[in-house]
Amino acid sequence: MNKSKLLFWSGAAVILIFALLISIGSVRGAKSMNGNGGIFTFSIGGKAKLRNTIEYPASEVNALTLEYGSKNVYVYPSQEDKIVVKEYLISDNPAAQATVTETENGEVVVRGSQTNHFVLFGIFIGMGERIEVYIPKTELKALSITTGSGNIASEADFTNAEGTLSVQAGSGNIHWDTALAKELSFQAGSGNVRLDNITGVIKIKTGSGNITCDGISGPADIKAGSGNITVEEFCGSGSALAGSGNIKIDADEITDDIKIETGSGNSRLEIPESLSFRFEAKTGSGNINTDFDDVLTFNKKGNQAEGSVGTDPAVNISMRANSGNVRVVTD
């Protein structure tokens, strides 16, 4: 095929794709008008710009919920006495903007649009779009943020001590620094979760991502499907479960029972030297090694151990590993 024919067919292909996009957009747009589908938009090139701003006086909002499909969500502290949501979107179509509902008890729900946007001669950009949320220290009773394929990040505390915080990302990462609430939940499907300075009743779950925590306090329920769990400066109690990852927990203070389980990974627990506790451990094909082996009773295979450490032990520490090693050290 000579050069002129190649150029001809390349041009024809571009025109065909362009026509197809227009056709699909028309059909989906018609469906949307009838309430049967989403809206399809496209542009030649494209850049996310500030397209929409939502504002509420902070005194009028007790609970804030944000639900987005494929946007990055960043939460910042605000010096103003109002809550502001800024949508940086590619499309300038009003249908691409979020809808807002509010209730009489002060709950505001912001739901991102289901608009499908494509960039012709560029990249499909849902990733370039972002949501910026500015919240003063209003002590919200509830804050909930959900995104499908975006990241969520914050570096401030926005809920009161009796409030709730829920953060969920489908295939994005979560990084939350500083939160004090009665109940806190962080969940990522295939992304990582990074938490710092978190206090309350804590639930953390990932499907195939890692969990990394530094300075978390309170009862904690931590689960990772195929990722690693690493917790530094932990104070409290609870459980950690990893399907095929490793678990490493450095506990400054243990207030109640601790349970650690791994499927095919190793587990390591560091505890205060002054702690009194009852201990049991079992592995399938791994080793058990502690700084207090001399007070434990091992079975013949050496893969099961139990015993009490200290005077009048008040807590239980249980560790299980199917095909990994168990290690406990005192500090």
JSON list of N, CA and C in Angstrom, two decimals, residues 218-278:
[
{"chain": "A", "resi": 218, "resn": "GLY", "atom": "N", "xyz": [-7.90, 2.91, 69.31]},
{"chain": "A", "resi": 218, "resn": "GLY", "atom": "CA", "xyz": [-9.27, 2.43, 69.50]},
{"chain": "A", "resi": 218, "resn": "GLY", "atom": "C", "xyz": [-9.43, 1.01, 69.02]},
{"chain": "A", "resi": 219, "resn": "PRO", "atom": "N", "xyz": [-10.58, 0.42, 69.25]},
{"chain": "A", "resi": 219, "resn": "PRO", "atom": "CA", "xyz": [-10.85, -0.91, 68.69]},
{"chain": "A", "resi": 219, "resn": "PRO", "atom": "C", "xyz": [-10.77, -0.84, 67.17]},
{"chain": "A", "resi": 220, "resn": "ALA", "atom": "N", "xyz": [-10.03, -1.76, 66.57]},
{"chain": "A", "resi": 220, "resn": "ALA", "atom": "CA", "xyz": [-9.82, -1.72, 65.12]},
{"chain": "A", "resi": 220, "resn": "ALA", "atom": "C", "xyz": [-10.09, -3.08, 64.50]},
{"chain": "A", "resi": 221, "resn": "ASP", "atom": "N", "xyz": [-10.83, -3.07, 63.39]},
{"chain": "A", "resi": 221, "resn": "ASP", "atom": "CA", "xyz": [-11.10, -4.27, 62.60]},
{"chain": "A", "resi": 221, "resn": "ASP", "atom": "C", "xyz": [-10.46, -4.03, 61.24]},
{"chain": "A", "resi": 222, "resn": "ILE", "atom": "N", "xyz": [-9.36, -4.75, 60.96]},
{"chain": "A", "resi": 222, "resn": "ILE", "atom": "CA", "xyz": [-8.57, -4.48, 59.76]},
{"chain": "A", "resi": 222, "resn": "ILE", "atom": "C", "xyz": [-8.52, -5.74, 58.89]},
{"chain": "A", "resi": 223, "resn": "LYS", "atom": "N", "xyz": [-8.90, -5.60, 57.61]},
{"chain": "A", "resi": 223, "resn": "LYS", "atom": "CA", "xyz": [-8.92, -6.75, 56.71]},
{"chain": "A", "resi": 223, "resn": "LYS", "atom": "C", "xyz": [-8.33, -6.37, 55.35]},
{"chain": "A", "resi": 224, "resn": "ALA", "atom": "N", "xyz": [-7.43, -7.22, 54.86]},
{"chain": "A", "resi": 224, "resn": "ALA", "atom": "CA", "xyz": [-6.86, -7.05, 53.53]},
{"chain": "A", "resi": 224, "resn": "ALA", "atom": "C", "xyz": [-6.97, -8.37, 52.78]},
{"chain": "A", "resi": 225, "resn": "GLY", "atom": "N", "xyz": [-7.52, -8.32, 51.58]},
{"chain": "A", "resi": 225, "resn": "GLY", "atom": "CA", "xyz": [-7.69, -9.55, 50.80]},
{"chain": "A", "resi": 225, "resn": "GLY", "atom": "C", "xyz": [-6.36, -10.12, 50.36]},
{"chain": "A", "resi": 226, "resn": "SER", "atom": "N", "xyz": [-5.63, -9.37, 49.53]},
{"chain": "A", "resi": 226, "resn": "SER", "atom": "CA", "xyz": [-4.34, -9.86, 49.04]},
{"chain": "A", "resi": 226, "resn": "SER", "atom": "C", "xyz": [-3.26, -8.81, 49.20]},
{"chain": "A", "resi": 227, "resn": "GLY", "atom": "N", "xyz": [-3.41, -7.94, 50.19]},
{"chain": "A", "resi": 227, "resn": "GLY", "atom": "CA", "xyz": [-2.42, -6.90, 50.45]},
{"chain": "A", "resi": 227, "resn": "GLY", "atom": "C", "xyz": [-1.79, -7.08, 51.81]},
{"chain": "A", "resi": 228, "resn": "ASN", "atom": "N", "xyz": [-0.79, -6.26, 52.09]},
{"chain": "A", "resi": 228, "resn": "ASN", "atom": "CA", "xyz": [-0.11, -6.27, 53.38]},
{"chain": "A", "resi": 228, "resn": "ASN", "atom": "C", "xyz": [-0.77, -5.30, 54.35]},
{"chain": "A", "resi": 229, "resn": "ILE", "atom": "N", "xyz": [-0.63, -5.59, 55.64]},
{"chain": "A", "resi": 229, "resn": "ILE", "atom": "CA", "xyz": [-1.12, -4.70, 56.69]},
{"chain": "A", "resi": 229, "resn": "ILE", "atom": "C", "xyz": [0.07, -4.29, 57.55]},
{"chain": "A", "resi": 230, "resn": "THR", "atom": "N", "xyz": [0.28, -2.97, 57.65]},
{"chain": "A", "resi": 230, "resn": "THR", "atom": "CA", "xyz": [1.36, -2.44, 58.49]},
{"chain": "A", "resi": 230, "resn": "THR", "atom": "C", "xyz": [0.79, -1.36, 59.39]},
{"chain": "A", "resi": 231, "resn": "VAL", "atom": "N", "xyz": [0.95, -1.54, 60.70]},
{"chain": "A", "resi": 231, "resn": "VAL", "atom": "CA", "xyz": [0.42, -0.58, 61.66]},
{"chain": "A", "resi": 231, "resn": "VAL", "atom": "C", "xyz": [1.52, -0.19, 62.64]},
{"chain": "A", "resi": 232, "resn": "GLU", "atom": "N", "xyz": [1.80, 1.10, 62.72]},
{"chain": "A", "resi": 232, "resn": "GLU", "atom": "CA", "xyz": [2.80, 1.63, 63.65]},
{"chain": "A", "resi": 232, "resn": "GLU", "atom": "C", "xyz": [2.08, 2.45, 64.72]},
{"chain": "A", "resi": 233, "resn": "GLU", "atom": "N", "xyz": [2.66, 2.46, 65.93]},
{"chain": "A", "resi": 233, "resn": "GLU", "atom": "CA", "xyz": [2.13, 3.26, 67.04]},
{"chain": "A", "resi": 233, "resn": "GLU", "atom": "C", "xyz": [0.64, 3.00, 67.27]},
{"chain": "A", "resi": 234, "resn": "PHE", "atom": "N", "xyz": [0.31, 1.74, 67.42]},
{"chain": "A", "resi": 234, "resn": "PHE", "atom": "CA", "xyz": [-1.08, 1.34, 67.63]},
{"chain": "A", "resi": 234, "resn": "PHE", "atom": "C", "xyz": [-1.40, 1.33, 69.12]},
{"chain": "A", "resi": 235, "resn": "CYS", "atom": "N", "xyz": [-2.57, 1.88, 69.47]},
{"chain": "A", "resi": 235, "resn": "CYS", "atom": "CA", "xyz": [-3.07, 1.83, 70.84]},
{"chain": "A", "resi": 235, "resn": "CYS", "atom": "C", "xyz": [-4.51, 1.33, 70.81]},
{"chain": "A", "resi": 236, "resn": "GLY", "atom": "N", "xyz": [-4.78, 0.19, 71.44]},
{"chain": "A", "resi": 236, "resn": "GLY", "atom": "CA", "xyz": [-6.15, -0.30, 71.46]},
{"chain": "A", "resi": 236, "resn": "GLY", "atom": "C", "xyz": [-6.23, -1.80, 71.41]},
{"chain": "A", "resi": 237, "resn": "SER", "atom": "N", "xyz": [-7.21, -2.30, 70.66]},
{"chain": "A", "resi": 237, "resn": "SER", "atom": "CA", "xyz": [-7.47, -3.73, 70.57]},
{"chain": "A", "resi": 237, "resn": "SER", "atom": "C", "xyz": [-8.07, -4.02, 69.21]},
{"chain": "A", "resi": 238, "resn": "GLY", "atom": "N", "xyz": [-8.41, -5.30, 68.97]},
{"chain": "A", "resi": 238, "resn": "GLY", "atom": "CA", "xyz": [-9.11, -5.63, 67.73]},
{"chain": "A", "resi": 238, "resn": "GLY", "atom": "C", "xyz": [-8.49, -6.77, 66.97]},
{"chain": "A", "resi": 239, "resn": "SER", "atom": "N", "xyz": [-8.71, -6.78, 65.65]},
{"chain": "A", "resi": 239, "resn": "SER", "atom": "CA", "xyz": [-8.28, -7.90, 64.83]},
{"chain": "A", "resi": 239, "resn": "SER", "atom": "C", "xyz": [-7.67, -7.40, 63.53]},
{"chain": "A", "resi": 240, "resn": "ALA", "atom": "N", "xyz": [-6.76, -8.23, 62.99]},
{"chain": "A", "resi": 240, "resn": "ALA", "atom": "CA", "xyz": [-6.15, -7.97, 61.69]},
{"chain": "A", "resi": 240, "resn": "ALA", "atom": "C", "xyz": [-6.14, -9.27, 60.91]},
{"chain": "A", "resi": 241, "resn": "LEU", "atom": "N", "xyz": [-6.67, -9.23, 59.69]},
{"chain": "A", "resi": 241, "resn": "LEU", "atom": "CA", "xyz": [-6.78, -10.42, 58.86]},
{"chain": "A", "resi": 241, "resn": "LEU", "atom": "C", "xyz": [-6.24, -10.12, 57.46]},
{"chain": "A", "resi": 242, "resn": "ALA", "atom": "N", "xyz": [-5.30, -10.93, 57.00]},
{"chain": "A", "resi": 242, "resn": "ALA", "atom": "CA", "xyz": [-4.75, -10.78, 55.65]},
{"chain": "A", "resi": 242, "resn": "ALA", "atom": "C", "xyz": [-4.87, -12.11, 54.92]},
{"chain": "A", "resi": 243, "resn": "GLY", "atom": "N", "xyz": [-5.46, -12.09, 53.73]},
{"chain": "A", "resi": 243, "resn": "GLY", "atom": "CA", "xyz": [-5.62, -13.33, 52.98]},
{"chain": "A", "resi": 243, "resn": "GLY", "atom": "C", "xyz": [-4.30, -13.88, 52.47]},
{"chain": "A", "resi": 244, "resn": "SER", "atom": "N", "xyz": [-3.59, -13.08, 51.69]},
{"chain": "A", "resi": 244, "resn": "SER", "atom": "CA", "xyz": [-2.31, -13.55, 51.14]},
{"chain": "A", "resi": 244, "resn": "SER", "atom": "C", "xyz": [-1.21, -12.52, 51.32]},
{"chain": "A", "resi": 245, "resn": "GLY", "atom": "N", "xyz": [-1.33, -11.69, 52.34]},
{"chain": "A", "resi": 245, "resn": "GLY", "atom": "CA", "xyz": [-0.31, -10.68, 52.62]},
{"chain": "A", "resi": 245, "resn": "GLY", "atom": "C", "xyz": [0.29, -10.86, 54.00]},
{"chain": "A", "resi": 246, "resn": "ASN", "atom": "N", "xyz": [1.26, -10.02, 54.31]},
{"chain": "A", "resi": 246, "resn": "ASN", "atom": "CA", "xyz": [1.93, -10.04, 55.60]},
{"chain": "A", "resi": 246, "resn": "ASN", "atom": "C", "xyz": [1.27, -9.04, 56.55]},
{"chain": "A", "resi": 247, "resn": "ILE", "atom": "N", "xyz": [1.41, -9.29, 57.85]},
{"chain": "A", "resi": 247, "resn": "ILE", "atom": "CA", "xyz": [0.89, -8.37, 58.86]},
{"chain": "A", "resi": 247, "resn": "ILE", "atom": "C", "xyz": [2.03, -7.99, 59.79]},
{"chain": "A", "resi": 248, "resn": "LYS", "atom": "N", "xyz": [2.17, -6.68, 60.00]},
{"chain": "A", "resi": 248, "resn": "LYS", "atom": "CA", "xyz": [3.16, -6.18, 60.96]},
{"chain": "A", "resi": 248, "resn": "LYS", "atom": "C", "xyz": [2.50, -5.11, 61.81]},
{"chain": "A", "resi": 249, "resn": "ILE", "atom": "N", "xyz": [2.42, -5.35, 63.13]},
{"chain": "A", "resi": 249, "resn": "ILE", "atom": "CA", "xyz": [1.78, -4.40, 64.04]},
{"chain": "A", "resi": 249, "resn": "ILE", "atom": "C", "xyz": [2.74, -4.06, 65.17]},
{"chain": "A", "resi": 250, "resn": "ASP", "atom": "N", "xyz": [2.96, -2.77, 65.36]},
{"chain": "A", "resi": 250, "resn": "ASP", "atom": "CA", "xyz": [3.78, -2.27, 66.46]},
{"chain": "A", "resi": 250, "resn": "ASP", "atom": "C", "xyz": [2.84, -1.57, 67.44]},
{"chain": "A", "resi": 251, "resn": "ALA", "atom": "N", "xyz": [2.57, -2.22, 68.58]},
{"chain": "A", "resi": 251, "resn": "ALA", "atom": "CA", "xyz": [1.59, -1.71, 69.54]},
{"chain": "A", "resi": 251, "resn": "ALA", "atom": "C", "xyz": [2.28, -1.01, 70.71]},
{"chain": "A", "resi": 252, "resn": "ASP", "atom": "N", "xyz": [1.93, 0.26, 70.92]},
{"chain": "A", "resi": 252, "resn": "ASP", "atom": "CA", "xyz": [2.44, 0.99, 72.08]},
{"chain": "A", "resi": 252, "resn": "ASP", "atom": "C", "xyz": [1.64, 0.65, 73.33]},
{"chain": "A", "resi": 253, "resn": "GLU", "atom": "N", "xyz": [0.34, 0.34, 73.13]},
{"chain": "A", "resi": 253, "resn": "GLU", "atom": "CA", "xyz": [-0.54, 0.01, 74.25]},
{"chain": "A", "resi": 253, "resn": "GLU", "atom": "C", "xyz": [-1.63, -0.93, 73.77]},
{"chain": "A", "resi": 254, "resn": "ILE", "atom": "N", "xyz": [-1.88, -1.98, 74.53]},
{"chain": "A", "resi": 254, "resn": "ILE", "atom": "CA", "xyz": [-2.96, -2.92, 74.21]},
{"chain": "A", "resi": 254, "resn": "ILE", "atom": "C", "xyz": [-3.98, -2.86, 75.34]},
{"chain": "A", "resi": 255, "resn": "THR", "atom": "N", "xyz": [-5.22, -2.53, 75.00]},
{"chain": "A", "resi": 255, "resn": "THR", "atom": "CA", "xyz": [-6.26, -2.33, 76.01]},
{"chain": "A", "resi": 255, "resn": "THR", "atom": "C", "xyz": [-7.22, -3.50, 76.14]},
{"chain": "A", "resi": 256, "resn": "ASP", "atom": "N", "xyz": [-7.24, -4.38, 75.12]},
{"chain": "A", "resi": 256, "resn": "ASP", "atom": "CA", "xyz": [-8.14, -5.54, 75.16]},
{"chain": "A", "resi": 256, "resn": "ASP", "atom": "C", "xyz": [-7.58, -6.59, 74.19]},
{"chain": "A", "resi": 257, "resn": "ASP", "atom": "N", "xyz": [-8.40, -7.58, 73.87]},
{"chain": "A", "resi": 257, "resn": "ASP", "atom": "CA", "xyz": [-7.92, -8.73, 73.09]},
{"chain": "A", "resi": 257, "resn": "ASP", "atom": "C", "xyz": [-7.42, -8.34, 71.70]},
{"chain": "A", "resi": 258, "resn": "ILE", "atom": "N", "xyz": [-6.42, -9.11, 71.24]},
{"chain": "A", "resi": 258, "resn": "ILE", "atom": "CA", "xyz": [-5.83, -8.94, 69.91]},
{"chain": "A", "resi": 258, "resn": "ILE", "atom": "C", "xyz": [-5.91, -10.27, 69.17]},
{"chain": "A", "resi": 259, "resn": "LYS", "atom": "N", "xyz": [-6.37, -10.20, 67.91]},
{"chain": "A", "resi": 259, "resn": "LYS", "atom": "CA", "xyz": [-6.44, -11.40, 67.08]},
{"chain": "A", "resi": 259, "resn": "LYS", "atom": "C", "xyz": [-5.82, -11.10, 65.72]},
{"chain": "A", "resi": 260, "resn": "ILE", "atom": "N", "xyz": [-4.86, -11.93, 65.33]},
{"chain": "A", "resi": 260, "resn": "ILE", "atom": "CA", "xyz": [-4.15, -11.73, 64.06]},
{"chain": "A", "resi": 260, "resn": "ILE", "atom": "C", "xyz": [-4.17, -13.03, 63.26]},
{"chain": "A", "resi": 261, "resn": "GLU", "atom": "N", "xyz": [-4.59, -12.95, 62.00]},
{"chain": "A", "resi": 261, "resn": "GLU", "atom": "CA", "xyz": [-4.65, -14.14, 61.15]},
{"chain": "A", "resi": 261, "resn": "GLU", "atom": "C", "xyz": [-4.11, -13.82, 59.76]},
{"chain": "A", "resi": 262, "resn": "THR", "atom": "N", "xyz": [-3.31, -14.75, 59.22]},
{"chain": "A", "resi": 262, "resn": "THR", "atom": "CA", "xyz": [-2.84, -14.63, 57.84]},
{"chain": "A", "resi": 262, "resn": "THR", "atom": "C", "xyz": [-3.09, -15.94, 57.10]},
{"chain": "A", "resi": 263, "resn": "GLY", "atom": "N", "xyz": [-3.34, -15.82, 55.81]},
{"chain": "A", "resi": 263, "resn": "GLY", "atom": "CA", "xyz": [-3.52, -17.02, 54.99]},
{"chain": "A", "resi": 263, "resn": "GLY", "atom": "C", "xyz": [-2.19, -17.60, 54.55]},
{"chain": "A", "resi": 264, "resn": "SER", "atom": "N", "xyz": [-1.48, -16.85, 53.71]},
{"chain": "A", "resi": 264, "resn": "SER", "atom": "CA", "xyz": [-0.19, -17.32, 53.22]},
{"chain": "A", "resi": 264, "resn": "SER", "atom": "C", "xyz": [0.91, -16.30, 53.47]},
{"chain": "A", "resi": 265, "resn": "GLY", "atom": "N", "xyz": [0.75, -15.49, 54.49]},
{"chain": "A", "resi": 265, "resn": "GLY", "atom": "CA", "xyz": [1.75, -14.48, 54.82]},
{"chain": "A", "resi": 265, "resn": "GLY", "atom": "C", "xyz": [2.29, -14.65, 56.22]},
{"chain": "A", "resi": 266, "resn": "ASN", "atom": "N", "xyz": [3.33, -13.87, 56.53]},
{"chain": "A", "resi": 266, "resn": "ASN", "atom": "CA", "xyz": [3.92, -13.87, 57.86]},
{"chain": "A", "resi": 266, "resn": "ASN", "atom": "C", "xyz": [3.28, -12.79, 58.73]},
{"chain": "A", "resi": 267, "resn": "SER", "atom": "N", "xyz": [3.32, -12.97, 60.04]},
{"chain": "A", "resi": 267, "resn": "SER", "atom": "CA", "xyz": [2.79, -11.96, 60.95]},
{"chain": "A", "resi": 267, "resn": "SER", "atom": "C", "xyz": [3.83, -11.65, 62.03]},
{"chain": "A", "resi": 268, "resn": "ARG", "atom": "N", "xyz": [3.91, -10.37, 62.36]},
{"chain": "A", "resi": 268, "resn": "ARG", "atom": "CA", "xyz": [4.85, -9.92, 63.39]},
{"chain": "A", "resi": 268, "resn": "ARG", "atom": "C", "xyz": [4.13, -8.92, 64.28]},
{"chain": "A", "resi": 269, "resn": "LEU", "atom": "N", "xyz": [4.18, -9.14, 65.60]},
{"chain": "A", "resi": 269, "resn": "LEU", "atom": "CA", "xyz": [3.54, -8.27, 66.57]},
{"chain": "A", "resi": 269, "resn": "LEU", "atom": "C", "xyz": [4.56, -7.82, 67.60]},
{"chain": "A", "resi": 270, "resn": "GLU", "atom": "N", "xyz": [4.62, -6.51, 67.81]},
{"chain": "A", "resi": 270, "resn": "GLU", "atom": "CA", "xyz": [5.49, -5.95, 68.85]},
{"chain": "A", "resi": 270, "resn": "GLU", "atom": "C", "xyz": [4.61, -5.37, 69.94]},
{"chain": "A", "resi": 271, "resn": "ILE", "atom": "N", "xyz": [4.85, -5.77, 71.20]},
{"chain": "A", "resi": 271, "resn": "ILE", "atom": "CA", "xyz": [4.01, -5.37, 72.32]},
{"chain": "A", "resi": 271, "resn": "ILE", "atom": "C", "xyz": [4.86, -4.79, 73.44]},
{"chain": "A", "resi": 272, "resn": "PRO", "atom": "N", "xyz": [4.24, -4.02, 74.36]},
{"chain": "A", "resi": 272, "resn": "PRO", "atom": "CA", "xyz": [4.99, -3.49, 75.50]},
{"chain": "A", "resi": 272, "resn": "PRO", "atom": "C", "xyz": [5.52, -4.61, 76.39]},
{"chain": "A", "resi": 273, "resn": "GLU", "atom": "N", "xyz": [6.71, -4.44, 76.90]},
{"chain": "A", "resi": 273, "resn": "GLU", "atom": "CA", "xyz": [7.33, -5.47, 77.73]},
{"chain": "A", "resi": 273, "resn": "GLU", "atom": "C", "xyz": [6.57, -5.68, 79.04]},
{"chain": "A", "resi": 274, "resn": "SER", "atom": "N", "xyz": [5.88, -4.65, 79.51]},
{"chain": "A", "resi": 274, "resn": "SER", "atom": "CA", "xyz": [5.18, -4.73, 80.80]},
{"chain": "A", "resi": 274, "resn": "SER", "atom": "C", "xyz": [3.80, -5.37, 80.70]},
{"chain": "A", "resi": 275, "resn": "LEU", "atom": "N", "xyz": [3.37, -5.74, 79.50]},
{"chain": "A", "resi": 275, "resn": "LEU", "atom": "CA", "xyz": [2.02, -6.28, 79.31]},
{"chain": "A", "resi": 275, "resn": "LEU", "atom": "C", "xyz": [1.89, -7.70, 79.88]},
{"chain": "A", "resi": 276, "resn": "SER", "atom": "N", "xyz": [0.78, -7.93, 80.59]},
{"chain": "A", "resi": 276, "resn": "SER", "atom": "CA", "xyz": [0.43, -9.28, 81.04]},
{"chain": "A", "resi": 276, "resn": "SER", "atom": "C", "xyz": [-0.70, -9.80, 80.15]},
{"chain": "A", "resi": 277, "resn": "PHE", "atom": "N", "xyz": [-0.55, -11.03, 79.65]},
{"chain": "A", "resi": 277, "resn": "PHE", "atom": "CA", "xyz": [-1.53, -11.52, 78.68]},
{"chain": "A", "resi": 277, "resn": "PHE", "atom": "C", "xyz": [-1.49, -13.04, 78.57]},
{"chain": "A", "resi": 278, "resn": "ARG", "atom": "N", "xyz": [-2.59, -13.58, 78.04]},
{"chain": "A", "resi": 278, "resn": "ARG", "atom": "CA", "xyz": [-2.64, -14.99, 77.68]},
{"chain": "A", "resi": 278, "resn": "ARG", "atom": "C", "xyz": [-2.38, -15.08, 76.17]}
]
